[in-house]
Short mmCIF file of C-alpha atoms in Angstrom, two decimals:
data_model
loop_
_atom_site.label_atom_id
_atom_site.label_comp_id
_atom_site.label_asym_id
_atom_site.label_seq_id
_atom_site.Cartn_x
_atom_site.Cartn_y
_atom_site.Cartn_z
CA MET D 1 54.56 -69.55 -41.74
CA ASP D 2 52.94 -66.92 -43.98
CA LYS D 3 49.61 -68.71 -43.70
CA LEU D 4 49.75 -68.49 -39.92
CA PHE D 5 49.52 -64.69 -40.07
CA ASP D 6 47.10 -64.48 -43.00
CA PHE D 7 44.54 -62.29 -41.22
CA GLU D 8 42.50 -61.76 -44.38
CA LEU D 9 41.96 -65.49 -44.86
CA THR D 10 41.23 -65.89 -41.14
CA GLY D 11 38.60 -63.16 -41.34
CA GLU D 12 36.95 -64.84 -44.32
CA LEU D 13 36.86 -68.22 -42.59
CA LEU D 14 35.33 -66.70 -39.47
CA ARG D 15 32.20 -65.94 -41.51
CA PHE D 16 31.48 -69.65 -42.07
CA GLY D 17 28.79 -71.22 -39.92
CA PHE D 18 30.80 -74.30 -38.95
CA VAL D 19 33.65 -72.09 -37.70
CA GLN D 20 31.25 -70.04 -35.58
CA THR D 21 29.76 -73.26 -34.19
CA ALA D 22 33.26 -74.50 -33.32
CA LEU D 23 34.08 -71.20 -31.58
CA LEU D 24 30.90 -71.44 -29.51
CA ALA D 25 31.79 -75.03 -28.59
CA ALA D 26 35.30 -73.90 -27.62
CA ALA D 27 33.85 -71.14 -25.42
CA ILE D 28 31.66 -73.68 -23.59
CA LEU D 29 34.64 -76.03 -23.17
CA GLY D 30 36.76 -73.18 -21.85
CA LEU D 31 34.11 -72.39 -19.24
CA LEU D 32 33.91 -76.01 -18.12
CA ALA D 33 37.68 -76.44 -18.02
CA GLY D 34 38.14 -73.21 -16.07
CA VAL D 35 35.53 -74.12 -13.45
CA LEU D 36 36.70 -77.71 -12.95
CA GLY D 37 40.43 -77.14 -13.43
CA PRO D 38 41.43 -75.63 -10.05
CA LEU D 39 39.68 -78.48 -8.23
CA ILE D 40 41.41 -81.03 -10.48
CA VAL D 41 44.79 -79.43 -9.72
CA SER D 42 44.17 -79.24 -5.97
CA ARG D 43 43.10 -82.90 -5.90
CA ASN D 44 46.15 -84.02 -7.96
CA MET D 45 43.94 -85.55 -10.65
CA ALA D 46 45.90 -84.50 -13.75
CA PHE D 47 46.94 -88.08 -14.53
CA ALA D 48 43.35 -89.25 -13.97
CA VAL D 49 42.14 -86.75 -16.58
CA HIS D 50 44.62 -88.19 -19.06
CA GLY D 51 43.44 -91.73 -18.31
CA THR D 52 39.81 -90.67 -18.71
CA SER D 53 40.55 -89.05 -22.07
CA GLU D 54 41.95 -92.34 -23.36
CA LEU D 55 38.69 -94.17 -22.67
CA SER D 56 36.68 -91.29 -24.07
CA PHE D 57 38.82 -91.74 -27.21
CA THR D 58 37.94 -95.46 -27.15
CA GLY D 59 34.24 -94.65 -26.86
CA GLY D 60 34.51 -92.14 -29.70
CA ALA D 61 36.32 -94.69 -31.89
CA ALA D 62 33.61 -97.27 -31.16
CA ALA D 63 30.92 -94.75 -32.10
CA LEU D 64 32.77 -93.93 -35.32
CA LEU D 65 32.92 -97.62 -36.20
CA LEU D 66 29.23 -98.15 -35.42
CA GLY D 67 28.16 -95.05 -37.33
CA ILE D 68 26.64 -93.18 -34.39
CA ASN D 69 27.37 -89.75 -32.90
CA VAL D 70 31.02 -89.61 -31.82
CA GLY D 71 30.15 -87.32 -28.91
CA HIS D 72 27.78 -89.91 -27.45
CA GLY D 73 30.44 -92.60 -27.67
CA ALA D 74 33.12 -90.40 -26.11
CA LEU D 75 30.72 -89.45 -23.31
CA ALA D 76 29.90 -93.10 -22.55
CA GLY D 77 33.57 -94.04 -22.57
CA ALA D 78 34.53 -91.21 -20.22
CA ILE D 79 31.78 -92.04 -17.72
CA VAL D 80 32.83 -95.70 -17.71
CA ALA D 81 36.45 -94.61 -17.19
CA ALA D 82 35.53 -92.33 -14.29
CA LEU D 83 33.55 -95.07 -12.56
CA VAL D 84 36.28 -97.66 -13.13
CA LEU D 85 39.00 -95.35 -11.80
CA GLY D 86 36.87 -94.38 -8.81
CA LEU D 87 35.96 -97.95 -7.89
CA LEU D 88 39.34 -99.61 -8.49
CA SER D 89 41.61 -96.99 -6.89
CA ARG D 90 40.11 -96.82 -3.40
CA ARG D 91 43.55 -96.49 -1.82
CA SER D 92 45.84 -93.63 -2.81
CA SER D 93 48.79 -96.04 -3.14
CA GLU D 94 46.96 -97.82 -5.98
CA HIS D 95 45.77 -94.70 -7.77
CA ASP D 96 48.55 -94.17 -10.31
CA SER D 97 48.95 -97.85 -11.17
CA VAL D 98 45.20 -98.25 -11.79
CA ILE D 99 45.15 -95.14 -14.00
CA GLY D 100 48.18 -96.42 -15.94
CA ALA D 101 46.49 -99.76 -16.57
CA VAL D 102 43.21 -98.15 -17.66
CA LEU D 103 45.05 -95.62 -19.85
CA ALA D 104 47.01 -98.31 -21.70
CA PHE D 105 43.93 -100.48 -22.14
CA GLY D 106 41.82 -97.60 -23.46
CA LEU D 107 44.42 -96.43 -25.94
CA GLY D 108 45.09 -99.96 -27.20
CA VAL D 109 41.42 -100.78 -27.75
CA GLY D 110 40.83 -97.36 -29.36
CA VAL D 111 43.67 -97.89 -31.85
CA LEU D 112 42.25 -101.34 -32.72
CA LEU D 113 38.77 -99.89 -33.31
CA LEU D 114 40.19 -97.15 -35.54
CA TRP D 115 42.08 -99.78 -37.52
CA TYR D 116 38.77 -101.54 -38.22
CA TYR D 117 37.08 -98.29 -39.28
CA PRO D 118 36.92 -98.20 -43.11
CA GLY D 119 36.18 -94.48 -43.46
CA ARG D 120 38.37 -91.46 -44.11
CA ALA D 121 41.71 -91.15 -42.33
CA SER D 122 40.89 -87.55 -41.37
CA ASN D 123 38.07 -88.79 -39.13
CA LYS D 124 40.50 -91.09 -37.32
CA PHE D 125 43.11 -88.36 -36.96
CA GLY D 126 40.47 -85.89 -35.73
CA LEU D 127 39.67 -88.06 -32.71
CA LEU D 128 43.29 -87.82 -31.59
CA VAL D 129 44.10 -84.16 -32.25
CA GLY D 130 40.73 -82.46 -32.78
CA GLN D 131 38.83 -81.32 -35.85
CA ILE D 132 36.58 -78.27 -35.85
CA VAL D 133 34.50 -79.41 -38.84
CA SER D 134 33.27 -82.35 -36.74
CA VAL D 135 31.40 -79.99 -34.39
CA ASP D 136 27.92 -79.75 -35.89
CA PHE D 137 24.66 -78.48 -34.38
CA ALA D 138 23.88 -81.86 -32.78
CA SER D 139 27.32 -81.94 -31.15
CA LEU D 140 26.88 -78.36 -29.95
CA ALA D 141 23.48 -79.18 -28.44
CA LEU D 142 24.97 -82.20 -26.64
CA LEU D 143 27.87 -80.07 -25.44
CA ALA D 144 25.61 -77.29 -24.13
CA GLY D 145 23.24 -79.71 -22.39
CA CYS D 146 26.05 -81.64 -20.70
CA ALA D 147 27.79 -78.40 -19.70
CA VAL D 148 24.65 -77.13 -17.95
CA ALA D 149 24.25 -80.49 -16.16
CA VAL D 150 27.91 -80.49 -15.04
CA LEU D 151 27.80 -76.89 -13.78
CA LEU D 152 24.54 -77.42 -11.85
CA SER D 153 25.87 -80.64 -10.30
CA LEU D 154 29.11 -78.92 -9.34
CA LEU D 155 27.20 -76.02 -7.81
CA ALA D 156 25.29 -78.45 -5.60
CA ILE D 157 28.43 -80.10 -4.18
CA TYR D 158 30.97 -77.28 -4.47
CA ARG D 159 31.40 -76.29 -0.81
CA PRO D 160 31.95 -79.80 0.64
CA LEU D 161 34.02 -80.72 -2.43
CA LEU D 162 36.29 -77.70 -1.95
CA PHE D 163 36.66 -78.56 1.75
CA ALA D 164 37.54 -82.16 0.91
CA SER D 165 40.00 -80.97 -1.76
CA VAL D 166 41.89 -78.59 0.55
CA ASP D 167 41.99 -80.78 3.68
CA PRO D 168 40.56 -84.28 3.13
CA GLU D 169 41.51 -85.58 6.58
CA VAL D 170 39.69 -82.81 8.45
CA ALA D 171 36.76 -83.02 6.04
CA ARG D 172 36.47 -86.75 6.69
CA ALA D 173 36.60 -86.14 10.45
CA ARG D 174 33.80 -83.55 10.10
CA GLY D 175 31.58 -86.13 8.41
CA VAL D 176 31.98 -85.00 4.80
CA PRO D 177 31.34 -88.00 2.51
CA THR D 178 34.67 -87.72 0.71
CA GLY D 179 34.36 -91.08 -1.09
CA PRO D 180 31.02 -90.42 -2.84
CA LEU D 181 32.07 -86.82 -3.55
CA SER D 182 35.25 -88.04 -5.25
CA LEU D 183 33.26 -90.46 -7.40
CA VAL D 184 30.72 -87.79 -8.42
CA PHE D 185 33.51 -85.31 -9.22
CA ALA D 186 35.35 -87.95 -11.26
CA VAL D 187 32.20 -88.45 -13.36
CA LEU D 188 31.83 -84.67 -13.88
CA VAL D 189 35.47 -84.45 -14.97
CA GLY D 190 34.93 -87.44 -17.26
CA VAL D 191 31.97 -85.75 -18.93
CA ALA D 192 33.93 -82.51 -19.44
CA THR D 193 36.90 -84.43 -20.82
CA ALA D 194 34.70 -86.32 -23.28
CA LEU D 195 33.19 -83.09 -24.53
CA GLY D 196 36.66 -81.86 -25.48
CA VAL D 197 37.57 -84.88 -27.61
CA GLN D 198 35.96 -83.67 -30.84
CA THR D 199 37.40 -80.16 -30.60
CA VAL D 200 40.79 -80.59 -28.93
CA GLY D 201 41.33 -84.32 -29.41
CA ALA D 202 41.86 -87.12 -26.92
CA LEU D 203 45.65 -86.87 -26.79
CA LEU D 204 45.87 -83.16 -25.91
CA VAL D 205 42.63 -82.46 -24.02
CA LEU D 206 44.88 -82.34 -20.96
CA ALA D 207 46.20 -78.98 -22.19
CA LEU D 208 42.75 -77.45 -21.81
CA MET D 209 41.63 -79.21 -18.63
CA ILE D 210 44.83 -78.82 -16.59
CA THR D 211 47.27 -76.19 -17.89
CA PRO D 212 45.07 -73.05 -17.54
CA ALA D 213 44.10 -74.04 -14.00
CA ALA D 214 47.70 -74.86 -13.09
CA ALA D 215 48.71 -71.42 -14.37
CA ALA D 216 46.00 -69.74 -12.29
CA CYS D 217 47.05 -71.64 -9.15
CA ARG D 218 50.62 -70.41 -9.65
CA ILE D 219 49.60 -66.79 -9.05
CA THR D 220 46.72 -67.02 -6.56
CA ALA D 221 45.44 -69.33 -3.87
CA ASN D 222 42.02 -67.78 -3.50
CA PRO D 223 39.55 -70.36 -4.92
CA LEU D 224 37.31 -67.74 -6.53
CA ARG D 225 40.18 -65.80 -8.15
CA ALA D 226 41.81 -69.04 -9.30
CA THR D 227 38.55 -70.14 -10.94
CA VAL D 228 38.03 -66.78 -12.68
CA LEU D 229 41.62 -66.73 -13.97
CA ALA D 230 41.40 -70.37 -15.06
CA ILE D 231 38.25 -69.57 -17.07
CA VAL D 232 39.97 -66.59 -18.74
CA PHE D 233 43.09 -68.65 -19.54
CA ALA D 234 41.05 -71.62 -20.82
CA GLU D 235 38.88 -69.38 -23.02
CA ALA D 236 41.97 -67.71 -24.47
CA SER D 237 43.52 -71.10 -25.19
CA ALA D 238 40.43 -72.74 -26.70
CA VAL D 239 39.05 -69.85 -28.74
CA GLY D 240 42.49 -68.49 -29.64
CA GLY D 241 43.64 -71.96 -30.69
CA ILE D 242 40.77 -72.32 -33.15
CA VAL D 243 41.29 -68.82 -34.60
CA LEU D 244 45.02 -69.41 -35.13
CA SER D 245 44.43 -72.82 -36.72
CA LEU D 246 42.05 -71.52 -39.39
CA ALA D 247 44.45 -70.01 -41.94
CA PRO D 248 47.08 -72.79 -41.96
CA GLY D 249 44.43 -75.52 -41.59
CA ALA D 250 46.50 -77.17 -38.87
CA PRO D 251 45.13 -79.31 -36.00
CA VAL D 252 43.47 -77.16 -33.32
CA SER D 253 45.12 -78.97 -30.42
CA ALA D 254 48.61 -77.79 -31.42
CA PHE D 255 47.63 -74.15 -31.00
CA VAL D 256 45.55 -74.75 -27.86
CA THR D 257 48.55 -76.46 -26.29
CA ALA D 258 50.95 -73.70 -27.34
CA ILE D 259 48.77 -70.87 -26.00
CA SER D 260 48.04 -72.60 -22.69
CA PHE D 261 51.71 -73.47 -22.18
CA CYS D 262 52.79 -69.88 -22.87
CA ILE D 263 50.25 -68.66 -20.32
CA TYR D 264 51.60 -71.18 -17.81
CA LEU D 265 55.19 -70.03 -18.40
CA VAL D 266 54.22 -66.38 -17.83
CA CYS D 267 52.38 -67.27 -14.60
CA TRP D 268 55.30 -69.43 -13.46
CA VAL D 269 57.73 -66.54 -13.94
CA LEU D 270 55.39 -64.14 -12.13
CA SER D 271 55.04 -66.52 -9.18
CA LEU D 272 58.81 -67.02 -9.06
CA VAL D 273 59.44 -63.27 -9.02
CA ARG D 274 56.81 -62.76 -6.34
CA GLU D 275 58.20 -65.53 -4.10
CA ARG D 276 61.77 -64.24 -4.39
CA GLY D 277 60.68 -60.67 -3.83
CA GLY D 278 58.70 -61.56 -0.70
CA ARG D 279 61.33 -63.86 0.82
CA PRO D 280 62.91 -62.60 4.06
CA ARG D 281 66.66 -62.00 3.89
CA GLY D 282 68.68 -65.11 4.72
CA VAL D 283 65.85 -67.56 4.04
CA PRO D 284 66.62 -70.08 1.27
CA SER D 285 64.30 -70.19 -1.76
CA GLY D 286 62.97 -73.67 -0.95
CA ALA D 287 61.64 -72.48 2.40
CA VAL D 288 58.96 -70.28 0.89
CA ALA D 289 57.01 -72.96 -0.95
CA THR D 290 53.36 -73.22 0.14
CA PRO D 291 50.50 -75.30 -1.14
CA ALA D 292 49.06 -73.69 -4.27
CA VAL D 293 45.44 -73.82 -3.13
CA LEU D 294 46.11 -72.20 0.20
CA ARG D 295 48.49 -69.48 -0.99
#
């Protein structure tokens, strides 16, 4: 516990180049997660993000075994996962079962590939829970390039995508191509999820992609405010998680998860207080619930 609050050691470690590279990577991930997160929450895609992360883990494990860049493998695995989930789960009734099947398959194959890998155990463990020393200049360049591509693509489809996320039936009636939009958005989410594997790890990337956005949607329904808050929360979780993990040398994902969950709890309490305070006298608490994106 003393190491956790060793500010002198933390300050010394912050001077290292690889730590600064990891912090820059975390800042880029926080931006991506904050921009995509509110749309993921409004479209009920949290489970899909988890399924995608499992196949990005499989791709990363395959890359590790073949001796190529782990980021490239994770990216390929996530894109394949996004396409598979989009093509197989056409009907909403099949969505969860398809994701469950893909998730189990991806995790099983990934574990098998890691078992075949003869290298250091720390490399295997890093794929699951994150490892800041694995983020080198090449990984940072890949991360920055993919982040720019994702943000530009999202900017091009944002208005119809937001419409389809809030009211898909009306959007479909107005001629919005909801099917292709969903597939494109799934690929963008898959790319962002894959980029988080090296830093946060495949098992807990959900904490960065979903929790900050869920916290933001608890306290506002305005899409712009929710996005800004989600970016702030995601940046605090990602960058703060790395800083706190330096002195004890613990996995980054544990601290990212703890910070994001604490933020969510605070926002949940604030939303609860606000709903109870604004409830008319005599109206039961359950009657005030409104959709988070429209609040």
